[in-house]
mmCIF file of C-alpha atoms in Angstrom:
data_model
loop_
_atom_site.group_PDB
_atom_site.id
_atom_site.type_symbol
_atom_site.label_atom_id
_atom_site.label_comp_id
_atom_site.label_asym_id
_atom_site.label_seq_id
_atom_site.Cartn_x
_atom_site.Cartn_y
_atom_site.Cartn_z
ATOM 1 C CA MET D 1 18.787 14.011 -11.980
ATOM 2 C CA ARG D 2 22.298 14.421 -10.607
ATOM 3 C CA SER D 3 24.101 11.305 -9.386
ATOM 4 C CA ARG D 4 26.031 11.335 -6.156
ATOM 5 C CA PRO D 5 29.077 9.186 -5.365
ATOM 6 C CA VAL D 6 28.439 5.810 -3.784
ATOM 7 C CA PRO D 7 29.620 5.849 -0.167
ATOM 8 C CA PRO D 8 31.881 3.057 1.020
ATOM 9 C CA VAL D 9 30.153 0.291 2.994
ATOM 10 C CA PRO D 10 30.862 0.813 6.696
ATOM 11 C CA ALA D 11 33.150 -1.808 8.150
ATOM 12 C CA ALA D 12 30.704 -2.403 10.990
ATOM 13 C CA LEU D 13 27.996 -3.409 8.537
ATOM 14 C CA CYS D 14 30.310 -5.785 6.717
ATOM 15 C CA GLY D 15 31.225 -7.328 10.023
ATOM 16 C CA ALA D 16 27.554 -7.733 10.935
ATOM 17 C CA VAL D 17 26.805 -9.503 7.658
ATOM 18 C CA LEU D 18 29.820 -11.831 8.110
ATOM 19 C CA GLY D 19 28.625 -12.654 11.575
ATOM 20 C CA LEU D 20 25.171 -13.559 10.282
ATOM 21 C CA VAL D 21 26.653 -15.825 7.613
ATOM 22 C CA LEU D 22 28.767 -17.620 10.205
ATOM 23 C CA THR D 23 26.203 -17.979 12.946
ATOM 24 C CA GLY D 24 22.834 -18.021 11.160
ATOM 25 C CA CYS D 25 19.491 -17.919 12.940
ATOM 26 C CA ALA D 26 16.043 -19.457 12.679
ATOM 27 C CA GLY D 27 12.482 -18.963 13.772
ATOM 28 C CA ALA D 28 9.813 -16.291 13.600
ATOM 29 C CA PRO D 29 10.472 -12.583 14.253
ATOM 30 C CA VAL D 30 11.634 -12.057 17.836
ATOM 31 C CA ALA D 31 9.844 -9.380 19.802
ATOM 32 C CA SER D 32 11.873 -6.591 21.361
ATOM 33 C CA ASP D 33 12.602 -6.581 25.090
ATOM 34 C CA ALA D 34 11.789 -2.861 24.852
ATOM 35 C CA ALA D 35 8.196 -3.513 23.807
ATOM 36 C CA ALA D 36 6.725 -1.635 26.758
ATOM 37 C CA THR D 37 8.374 1.625 25.750
ATOM 38 C CA GLY D 38 8.884 1.221 22.015
ATOM 39 C CA SER D 39 12.575 1.992 22.488
ATOM 40 C CA PRO D 40 14.739 1.058 19.468
ATOM 41 C CA THR D 41 17.436 -0.340 21.778
ATOM 42 C CA GLY D 42 17.667 -3.261 24.127
ATOM 43 C CA GLY D 43 15.720 -5.772 21.992
ATOM 44 C CA ARG D 44 16.683 -9.353 21.161
ATOM 45 C CA TYR D 45 18.314 -9.588 17.775
ATOM 46 C CA PRO D 46 18.839 -10.871 15.131
ATOM 47 C CA VAL D 47 15.256 -10.845 13.828
ATOM 48 C CA GLU D 48 14.091 -12.693 10.721
ATOM 49 C CA ILE D 49 11.177 -11.589 8.526
ATOM 50 C CA GLU D 50 10.120 -13.417 5.361
ATOM 51 C CA SER D 51 8.315 -12.430 2.181
ATOM 52 C CA CYS D 52 8.168 -13.608 -1.411
ATOM 53 C CA GLY D 53 10.371 -16.609 -0.669
ATOM 54 C CA HIS D 54 13.160 -14.443 0.744
ATOM 55 C CA THR D 55 14.218 -14.297 4.394
ATOM 56 C CA THR D 56 15.607 -10.990 5.656
ATOM 57 C CA THR D 57 17.818 -10.976 8.738
ATOM 58 C CA ILE D 58 18.108 -7.787 10.772
ATOM 59 C CA SER D 59 20.992 -7.770 13.253
ATOM 60 C CA THR D 60 20.192 -4.445 14.968
ATOM 61 C CA PRO D 61 17.159 -2.090 14.978
ATOM 62 C CA PRO D 62 17.242 0.061 11.821
ATOM 63 C CA GLU D 63 18.124 3.711 12.420
ATOM 64 C CA ARG D 64 18.604 4.886 8.790
ATOM 65 C CA ALA D 65 15.808 3.234 6.836
ATOM 66 C CA VAL D 66 14.547 4.160 3.367
ATOM 67 C CA THR D 67 11.034 3.423 2.141
ATOM 68 C CA LEU D 68 10.262 3.097 -1.559
ATOM 69 C CA ASN D 69 6.578 3.360 -2.608
ATOM 70 C CA GLN D 70 3.768 5.012 -0.709
ATOM 71 C CA GLY D 71 2.505 1.830 0.895
ATOM 72 C CA ALA D 72 5.815 1.129 2.613
ATOM 73 C CA THR D 73 6.199 4.748 3.667
ATOM 74 C CA GLU D 74 2.745 4.825 5.248
ATOM 75 C CA VAL D 75 3.329 1.599 7.189
ATOM 76 C CA ALA D 76 6.444 3.210 8.654
ATOM 77 C CA LEU D 77 4.559 6.424 9.468
ATOM 78 C CA ALA D 78 1.653 4.500 10.999
ATOM 79 C CA LEU D 79 4.166 2.831 13.294
ATOM 80 C CA GLY D 80 5.675 6.189 14.277
ATOM 81 C CA LEU D 81 9.066 5.423 12.707
ATOM 82 C CA GLU D 82 9.664 8.699 10.885
ATOM 83 C CA ASP D 83 12.599 9.510 13.183
ATOM 84 C CA ARG D 84 14.338 6.424 11.829
ATOM 85 C CA LEU D 85 13.807 7.199 8.142
ATOM 86 C CA VAL D 86 16.498 8.952 6.087
ATOM 87 C CA GLY D 87 14.553 8.895 2.831
ATOM 88 C CA THR D 88 11.307 8.095 1.011
ATOM 89 C CA ALA D 89 10.256 7.971 -2.625
ATOM 90 C CA TYR D 90 7.366 7.445 -5.018
ATOM 91 C CA LEU D 91 3.926 8.666 -3.952
ATOM 92 C CA ASP D 92 0.753 7.757 -5.843
ATOM 93 C CA ASP D 93 -1.277 10.521 -4.197
ATOM 94 C CA ALA D 94 -1.272 12.668 -1.069
ATOM 95 C CA VAL D 95 -0.189 11.382 2.311
ATOM 96 C CA PRO D 96 -3.175 11.774 4.668
ATOM 97 C CA PRO D 97 -3.233 14.753 7.057
ATOM 98 C CA ARG D 98 -2.564 12.689 10.193
ATOM 99 C CA TRP D 99 0.853 11.660 8.836
ATOM 100 C CA ARG D 100 1.643 14.749 6.769
ATOM 101 C CA ALA D 101 3.927 16.449 9.311
ATOM 102 C CA ALA D 102 5.795 13.211 9.971
ATOM 103 C CA TYR D 103 6.191 12.627 6.247
ATOM 104 C CA GLU D 104 7.493 16.113 5.645
ATOM 105 C CA SER D 105 10.186 15.573 8.265
ATOM 106 C CA VAL D 106 11.803 12.879 6.082
ATOM 107 C CA PRO D 107 13.898 13.685 2.987
ATOM 108 C CA VAL D 108 12.307 12.782 -0.343
ATOM 109 C CA LEU D 109 14.992 11.094 -2.451
ATOM 110 C CA ALA D 110 13.081 11.259 -5.732
ATOM 111 C CA ARG D 111 9.619 11.945 -7.158
ATOM 112 C CA GLU D 112 9.535 8.364 -8.398
ATOM 113 C CA TYR D 113 12.347 5.872 -7.844
ATOM 114 C CA PRO D 114 15.791 7.257 -7.018
ATOM 115 C CA GLN D 115 18.805 6.130 -8.976
ATOM 116 C CA ARG D 116 20.831 3.503 -7.192
ATOM 117 C CA GLU D 117 23.619 5.999 -6.467
ATOM 118 C CA GLU D 118 21.123 8.408 -4.864
ATOM 119 C CA LEU D 119 19.721 5.640 -2.687
ATOM 120 C CA LEU D 120 23.119 4.470 -1.503
ATOM 121 C CA ALA D 121 24.233 8.055 -0.826
ATOM 122 C CA ALA D 122 21.638 8.113 1.972
ATOM 123 C CA ALA D 123 23.600 5.220 3.584
ATOM 124 C CA PRO D 124 20.457 3.241 4.527
ATOM 125 C CA ASP D 125 20.625 0.391 7.012
ATOM 126 C CA PHE D 126 17.225 -0.998 5.889
ATOM 127 C CA VAL D 127 15.322 -0.673 2.604
ATOM 128 C CA TYR D 128 11.560 -1.400 2.520
ATOM 129 C CA ALA D 129 9.437 -1.338 -0.622
ATOM 130 C CA SER D 130 5.899 -2.183 -1.696
ATOM 131 C CA TYR D 131 6.645 -3.402 -5.217
ATOM 132 C CA ALA D 132 9.287 -5.680 -6.712
ATOM 133 C CA SER D 133 10.142 -2.958 -9.247
ATOM 134 C CA ALA D 134 11.922 -1.088 -6.429
ATOM 135 C CA PHE D 135 14.557 -3.806 -6.355
ATOM 136 C CA ASP D 136 15.385 -3.490 -10.015
ATOM 137 C CA ALA D 137 19.108 -3.224 -10.881
ATOM 138 C CA LYS D 138 18.656 0.479 -11.782
ATOM 139 C CA VAL D 139 16.940 1.303 -8.486
ATOM 140 C CA ALA D 140 17.912 -0.387 -5.230
ATOM 141 C CA GLY D 141 19.359 -3.545 -6.710
ATOM 142 C CA SER D 142 18.152 -6.972 -5.592
ATOM 143 C CA ARG D 143 17.571 -7.687 -1.921
ATOM 144 C CA THR D 144 20.379 -10.255 -2.042
ATOM 145 C CA GLU D 145 22.808 -7.671 -3.428
ATOM 146 C CA LEU D 146 21.825 -5.132 -0.794
ATOM 147 C CA GLU D 147 22.177 -7.635 2.013
ATOM 148 C CA GLN D 148 25.563 -8.783 0.754
ATOM 149 C CA ALA D 149 26.625 -5.133 1.052
ATOM 150 C CA GLY D 150 25.285 -4.958 4.618
ATOM 151 C CA THR D 151 21.820 -3.461 4.075
ATOM 152 C CA PRO D 152 18.805 -5.656 4.961
ATOM 153 C CA ALA D 153 15.865 -5.232 2.584
ATOM 154 C CA TYR D 154 12.167 -6.156 2.798
ATOM 155 C CA LEU D 155 9.511 -6.373 0.109
ATOM 156 C CA SER D 156 5.805 -6.297 0.921
ATOM 157 C CA PRO D 157 4.346 -9.791 0.478
ATOM 158 C CA PHE D 158 1.737 -8.182 -1.806
ATOM 159 C CA GLY D 159 4.455 -6.925 -4.123
ATOM 160 C CA CYS D 160 6.023 -10.258 -5.085
ATOM 161 C CA ASP D 161 6.947 -10.492 -8.751
ATOM 162 C CA ASP D 162 5.895 -14.133 -8.501
ATOM 163 C CA ALA D 163 2.120 -13.913 -7.997
ATOM 164 C CA ALA D 164 2.058 -17.471 -6.651
ATOM 165 C CA ARG D 165 4.029 -16.302 -3.586
ATOM 166 C CA GLN D 166 1.611 -13.504 -2.711
ATOM 167 C CA PRO D 167 -0.735 -14.097 0.230
ATOM 168 C CA ARG D 168 -4.447 -14.044 -0.458
ATOM 169 C CA ALA D 169 -5.618 -10.477 0.006
ATOM 170 C CA SER D 170 -7.126 -9.981 3.452
ATOM 171 C CA PHE D 171 -7.041 -7.448 6.243
ATOM 172 C CA ASP D 172 -5.263 -10.013 8.414
ATOM 173 C CA ALA D 173 -2.507 -10.329 5.786
ATOM 174 C CA VAL D 174 -2.129 -6.520 5.819
ATOM 175 C CA TRP D 175 -1.698 -6.558 9.571
ATOM 176 C CA ASP D 176 0.771 -9.448 9.347
ATOM 177 C CA GLU D 177 2.984 -7.227 7.154
ATOM 178 C CA VAL D 178 2.702 -4.429 9.733
ATOM 179 C CA ASP D 179 3.686 -6.892 12.454
ATOM 180 C CA ALA D 180 6.759 -7.974 10.444
ATOM 181 C CA VAL D 181 7.933 -4.391 9.991
ATOM 182 C CA ALA D 182 7.262 -3.593 13.643
ATOM 183 C CA ALA D 183 9.328 -6.647 14.646
ATOM 184 C CA ALA D 184 12.195 -5.562 12.356
ATOM 185 C CA PHE D 185 12.317 -2.174 14.104
ATOM 186 C CA GLY D 186 11.953 -3.646 17.589
ATOM 187 C CA VAL D 187 8.542 -2.080 18.263
ATOM 188 C CA PRO D 188 6.095 -5.012 18.112
ATOM 189 C CA GLU D 189 3.692 -3.345 20.537
ATOM 190 C CA ARG D 190 3.067 -0.550 18.005
ATOM 191 C CA GLY D 191 2.024 -3.124 15.420
ATOM 192 C CA GLU D 192 -0.306 -4.787 17.890
ATOM 193 C CA ARG D 193 -1.857 -1.447 18.816
ATOM 194 C CA LEU D 194 -2.375 -0.512 15.169
ATOM 195 C CA ARG D 195 -3.991 -3.886 14.467
ATOM 196 C CA ARG D 196 -6.457 -3.421 17.333
ATOM 197 C CA GLU D 197 -7.351 0.091 16.226
ATOM 198 C CA GLN D 198 -7.972 -1.001 12.649
ATOM 199 C CA GLU D 199 -9.926 -4.078 13.701
ATOM 200 C CA ASP D 200 -12.285 -1.860 15.710
ATOM 201 C CA ARG D 201 -12.773 0.601 12.810
ATOM 202 C CA LEU D 202 -13.381 -2.205 10.341
ATOM 203 C CA ALA D 203 -15.923 -3.864 12.642
ATOM 204 C CA ALA D 204 -17.863 -0.594 12.810
ATOM 205 C CA VAL D 205 -17.901 -0.274 8.996
ATOM 206 C CA ARG D 206 -19.112 -3.854 8.596
ATOM 207 C CA GLU D 207 -21.819 -3.422 11.206
ATOM 208 C CA GLU D 208 -23.155 -0.307 9.496
ATOM 209 C CA GLY D 209 -23.330 -2.031 6.090
ATOM 210 C CA SER D 210 -23.700 1.187 4.079
ATOM 211 C CA GLY D 211 -23.495 -0.691 0.783
ATOM 212 C CA ARG D 212 -25.969 -3.496 1.429
ATOM 213 C CA GLY D 213 -28.219 -4.064 -1.533
ATOM 214 C CA LEU D 214 -26.021 -2.045 -3.914
ATOM 215 C CA GLU D 215 -24.029 -3.189 -6.930
ATOM 216 C CA ALA D 216 -20.791 -1.289 -7.537
ATOM 217 C CA LEU D 217 -18.271 -0.850 -10.348
ATOM 218 C CA TRP D 218 -14.719 -0.171 -9.156
ATOM 219 C CA PHE D 219 -13.207 1.909 -11.992
ATOM 220 C CA ASP D 220 -9.461 2.271 -11.620
ATOM 221 C CA SER D 221 -8.308 3.597 -14.985
ATOM 222 C CA GLY D 222 -8.475 3.018 -18.739
ATOM 223 C CA ARG D 223 -10.658 4.351 -21.498
ATOM 224 C CA ARG D 224 -10.697 1.868 -24.393
ATOM 225 C CA ALA D 225 -11.391 -0.833 -21.823
ATOM 226 C CA PRO D 226 -11.754 -0.208 -18.097
ATOM 227 C CA LEU D 227 -9.221 -1.444 -15.583
ATOM 228 C CA VAL D 228 -11.528 -2.588 -12.807
ATOM 229 C CA GLY D 229 -11.294 -3.857 -9.285
ATOM 230 C CA GLY D 230 -11.617 -7.637 -9.375
ATOM 231 C CA GLY D 231 -12.549 -10.119 -6.712
ATOM 232 C CA ALA D 232 -9.132 -10.820 -5.213
ATOM 233 C CA GLY D 233 -7.647 -7.526 -4.044
ATOM 234 C CA GLY D 234 -8.154 -4.308 -2.150
ATOM 235 C CA PRO D 235 -11.281 -3.147 -4.004
ATOM 236 C CA GLN D 236 -13.068 -6.403 -3.181
ATOM 237 C CA LEU D 237 -12.082 -6.174 0.475
ATOM 238 C CA VAL D 238 -13.465 -2.630 0.663
ATOM 239 C CA LEU D 239 -16.724 -3.540 -1.077
ATOM 240 C CA ASP D 240 -17.117 -6.627 1.138
ATOM 241 C CA ALA D 241 -16.566 -4.454 4.222
ATOM 242 C CA VAL D 242 -19.406 -2.054 3.281
ATOM 243 C CA GLY D 243 -21.638 -4.913 2.105
ATOM 244 C CA ALA D 244 -21.815 -3.963 -1.590
ATOM 245 C CA GLU D 245 -21.685 -6.392 -4.526
ATOM 246 C CA ASN D 246 -18.794 -5.987 -6.960
ATOM 247 C CA VAL D 247 -19.744 -6.121 -10.675
ATOM 248 C CA PHE D 248 -16.464 -7.962 -11.363
ATOM 249 C CA ALA D 249 -16.325 -10.083 -8.208
ATOM 250 C CA ASP D 250 -15.908 -13.250 -10.299
ATOM 251 C CA VAL D 251 -12.588 -12.033 -11.745
ATOM 252 C CA ASP D 252 -9.790 -13.728 -9.791
ATOM 253 C CA ALA D 253 -7.425 -10.745 -9.717
ATOM 254 C CA ASP D 254 -6.928 -7.562 -7.728
ATOM 255 C CA TRP D 255 -7.264 -5.430 -10.878
ATOM 256 C CA ALA D 256 -8.096 -6.667 -14.367
ATOM 257 C CA GLU D 257 -9.211 -5.387 -17.752
ATOM 258 C CA GLY D 258 -12.979 -5.497 -17.931
ATOM 259 C CA SER D 259 -15.349 -4.568 -20.741
ATOM 260 C CA TRP D 260 -17.703 -1.654 -21.111
ATOM 261 C CA GLU D 261 -20.283 -4.058 -22.505
ATOM 262 C CA ASP D 262 -20.361 -5.903 -19.160
ATOM 263 C CA VAL D 263 -20.585 -2.607 -17.297
ATOM 264 C CA VAL D 264 -23.535 -1.477 -19.413
ATOM 265 C CA ALA D 265 -25.257 -4.813 -18.896
ATOM 266 C CA ALA D 266 -24.822 -4.584 -15.138
ATOM 267 C CA ASP D 267 -25.828 -0.888 -14.929
ATOM 268 C CA PRO D 268 -24.323 -0.581 -11.404
ATOM 269 C CA ASP D 269 -25.961 1.433 -8.691
ATOM 270 C CA VAL D 270 -22.714 3.273 -7.891
ATOM 271 C CA ILE D 271 -19.266 3.751 -9.415
ATOM 272 C CA VAL D 272 -16.211 3.819 -7.174
ATOM 273 C CA LEU D 273 -13.326 5.772 -8.723
ATOM 274 C CA ALA D 274 -9.666 5.477 -7.807
ATOM 275 C CA ASP D 275 -8.033 8.898 -7.569
ATOM 276 C CA ALA D 276 -4.297 8.949 -8.332
ATOM 277 C CA ASP D 277 -1.806 11.572 -9.454
ATOM 278 C CA TRP D 278 -1.522 9.728 -12.788
ATOM 279 C CA ASP D 279 -5.303 9.394 -13.368
ATOM 280 C CA ARG D 280 -7.634 11.733 -11.528
ATOM 281 C CA ALA D 281 -11.130 10.697 -10.556
ATOM 282 C CA ARG D 282 -12.512 13.931 -12.048
ATOM 283 C CA ASP D 283 -11.062 12.970 -15.446
ATOM 284 C CA LYS D 284 -12.735 9.586 -15.316
ATOM 285 C CA ILE D 285 -16.060 11.196 -14.410
ATOM 286 C CA ALA D 286 -15.693 13.604 -17.332
ATOM 287 C CA TYR D 287 -15.024 10.694 -19.679
ATOM 288 C CA LEU D 288 -18.073 8.772 -18.452
ATOM 289 C CA ARG D 289 -20.290 11.830 -18.912
ATOM 290 C CA ARG D 290 -18.990 12.522 -22.425
ATOM 291 C CA ASP D 291 -19.359 8.985 -23.744
ATOM 292 C CA PRO D 292 -22.695 8.587 -25.594
ATOM 293 C CA VAL D 293 -23.306 5.088 -24.153
ATOM 294 C CA LEU D 294 -21.736 5.246 -20.705
ATOM 295 C CA SER D 295 -23.427 8.559 -19.990
ATOM 296 C CA ARG D 296 -26.726 6.652 -19.932
ATOM 297 C CA LEU D 297 -25.670 4.456 -17.027
ATOM 298 C CA THR D 298 -27.880 5.105 -14.008
ATOM 299 C CA ALA D 299 -24.917 5.884 -11.757
ATOM 300 C CA VAL D 300 -23.581 8.414 -14.278
ATOM 301 C CA ARG D 301 -26.929 10.096 -14.906
ATOM 302 C CA GLU D 302 -27.614 10.478 -11.207
ATOM 303 C CA GLY D 303 -24.043 11.358 -10.162
ATOM 304 C CA ARG D 304 -23.587 8.309 -7.950
ATOM 305 C CA PHE D 305 -19.821 8.507 -7.707
ATOM 306 C CA VAL D 306 -17.589 7.546 -4.802
ATOM 307 C CA THR D 307 -13.921 8.602 -4.881
ATOM 308 C CA VAL D 308 -11.112 6.763 -3.121
ATOM 309 C CA PRO D 309 -7.391 7.679 -3.127
ATOM 310 C CA PHE D 310 -5.482 4.995 -4.997
ATOM 311 C CA SER D 311 -3.315 4.459 -1.914
ATOM 312 C CA ALA D 312 -6.462 3.603 0.061
ATOM 313 C CA SER D 313 -7.536 1.003 -2.511
ATOM 314 C CA THR D 314 -4.387 -1.115 -2.454
ATOM 315 C CA VAL D 315 -3.856 -3.892 0.058
ATOM 316 C CA GLY D 316 -2.071 -1.946 2.775
ATOM 317 C CA VAL D 317 -2.326 0.071 5.949
ATOM 318 C CA ARG D 318 -4.712 2.610 4.310
ATOM 319 C CA LEU D 319 -7.286 0.009 3.258
ATOM 320 C CA VAL D 320 -9.432 0.425 6.371
ATOM 321 C CA ASP D 321 -9.426 4.161 5.625
ATOM 322 C CA GLY D 322 -10.688 3.308 2.140
ATOM 323 C CA ALA D 323 -13.532 1.206 3.535
ATOM 324 C CA ALA D 324 -14.544 3.915 6.022
ATOM 325 C CA SER D 325 -14.465 6.576 3.300
ATOM 326 C CA VAL D 326 -16.595 4.519 0.914
ATOM 327 C CA ALA D 327 -19.085 3.897 3.717
ATOM 328 C CA ARG D 328 -19.374 7.638 4.504
ATOM 329 C CA GLN D 329 -19.844 8.563 0.845
ATOM 330 C CA LEU D 330 -22.516 5.891 0.349
ATOM 331 C CA ASP D 331 -24.349 7.269 3.362
ATOM 332 C CA ASP D 332 -24.156 10.753 1.829
ATOM 333 C CA LEU D 333 -25.652 9.457 -1.430
ATOM 334 C CA ASP D 334 -28.625 8.194 0.570
ATOM 335 C CA LEU D 335 -29.592 5.615 -2.042
ATOM 336 C CA GLU D 336 -32.739 3.546 -1.885
ATOM 337 C CA ARG D 337 -32.044 -0.210 -1.645
#
């Protein structure tokens, strides 16, 4: 991967940072005056957004943002901000069709994380990531370092490296993150509209209750021992939405190492499989069918598999999609309760 020279920090950005240090600000994110039109200009700034114990101050609406990790990229696309992105990086699987054209209009800086020099060469005025690993010294650098150089940075509250600072997984917490990003870009009305749309879709999934009376295993990855969806993350929220019982609901984690012995004892009605570029659902199905013990599970014998893109199983803007997809696939299985 070829490195590019680091561009000098624009004097205007340095001046903006100095002004923030001297004047300071307080309070919750301030909505844009341009809310009715979604215009990136004319809003009240600075805006403050907080996550993982760090407060980010944005002095002007970002116009050259970079998103690192699929979750952050898809929040930006869901808010219609592709025209204000100058780079993205690190997909886990495919961007859904409704955002594909918008995604393809934005430069991809790297297949995974870009080198710091590559990131800075894009001259971003805002960096947004889903996981703390994006702010490693070899990638973007810490948020404090970026902000001292004039580039505000925001980490998803669900990506804190200190688990104690993460909010409890919930759809409301997902929408709170969307609201924070929308406020940063001066388009709070887009966040509100997205929240309403997702609330309506989620209510319909819950009312249908496609998974009522079913016990499900959420199989993420692993062979020697399964990495499973626990009771405190995206998989649990999806299974709750469809009304199914999670085999590992009592595990207080989003994902955790389970045991095949517990899976065999539970003999779940259905197996939900995460599908990612680094571990395909079809490979997990093949493993289950080859194993002399696991192949005797009822769900394996009868082909009761549900597949969910990994990006729709994490706590983020695709999670309602994940719930709706699981509901449709359970309906297609037409299982007796």
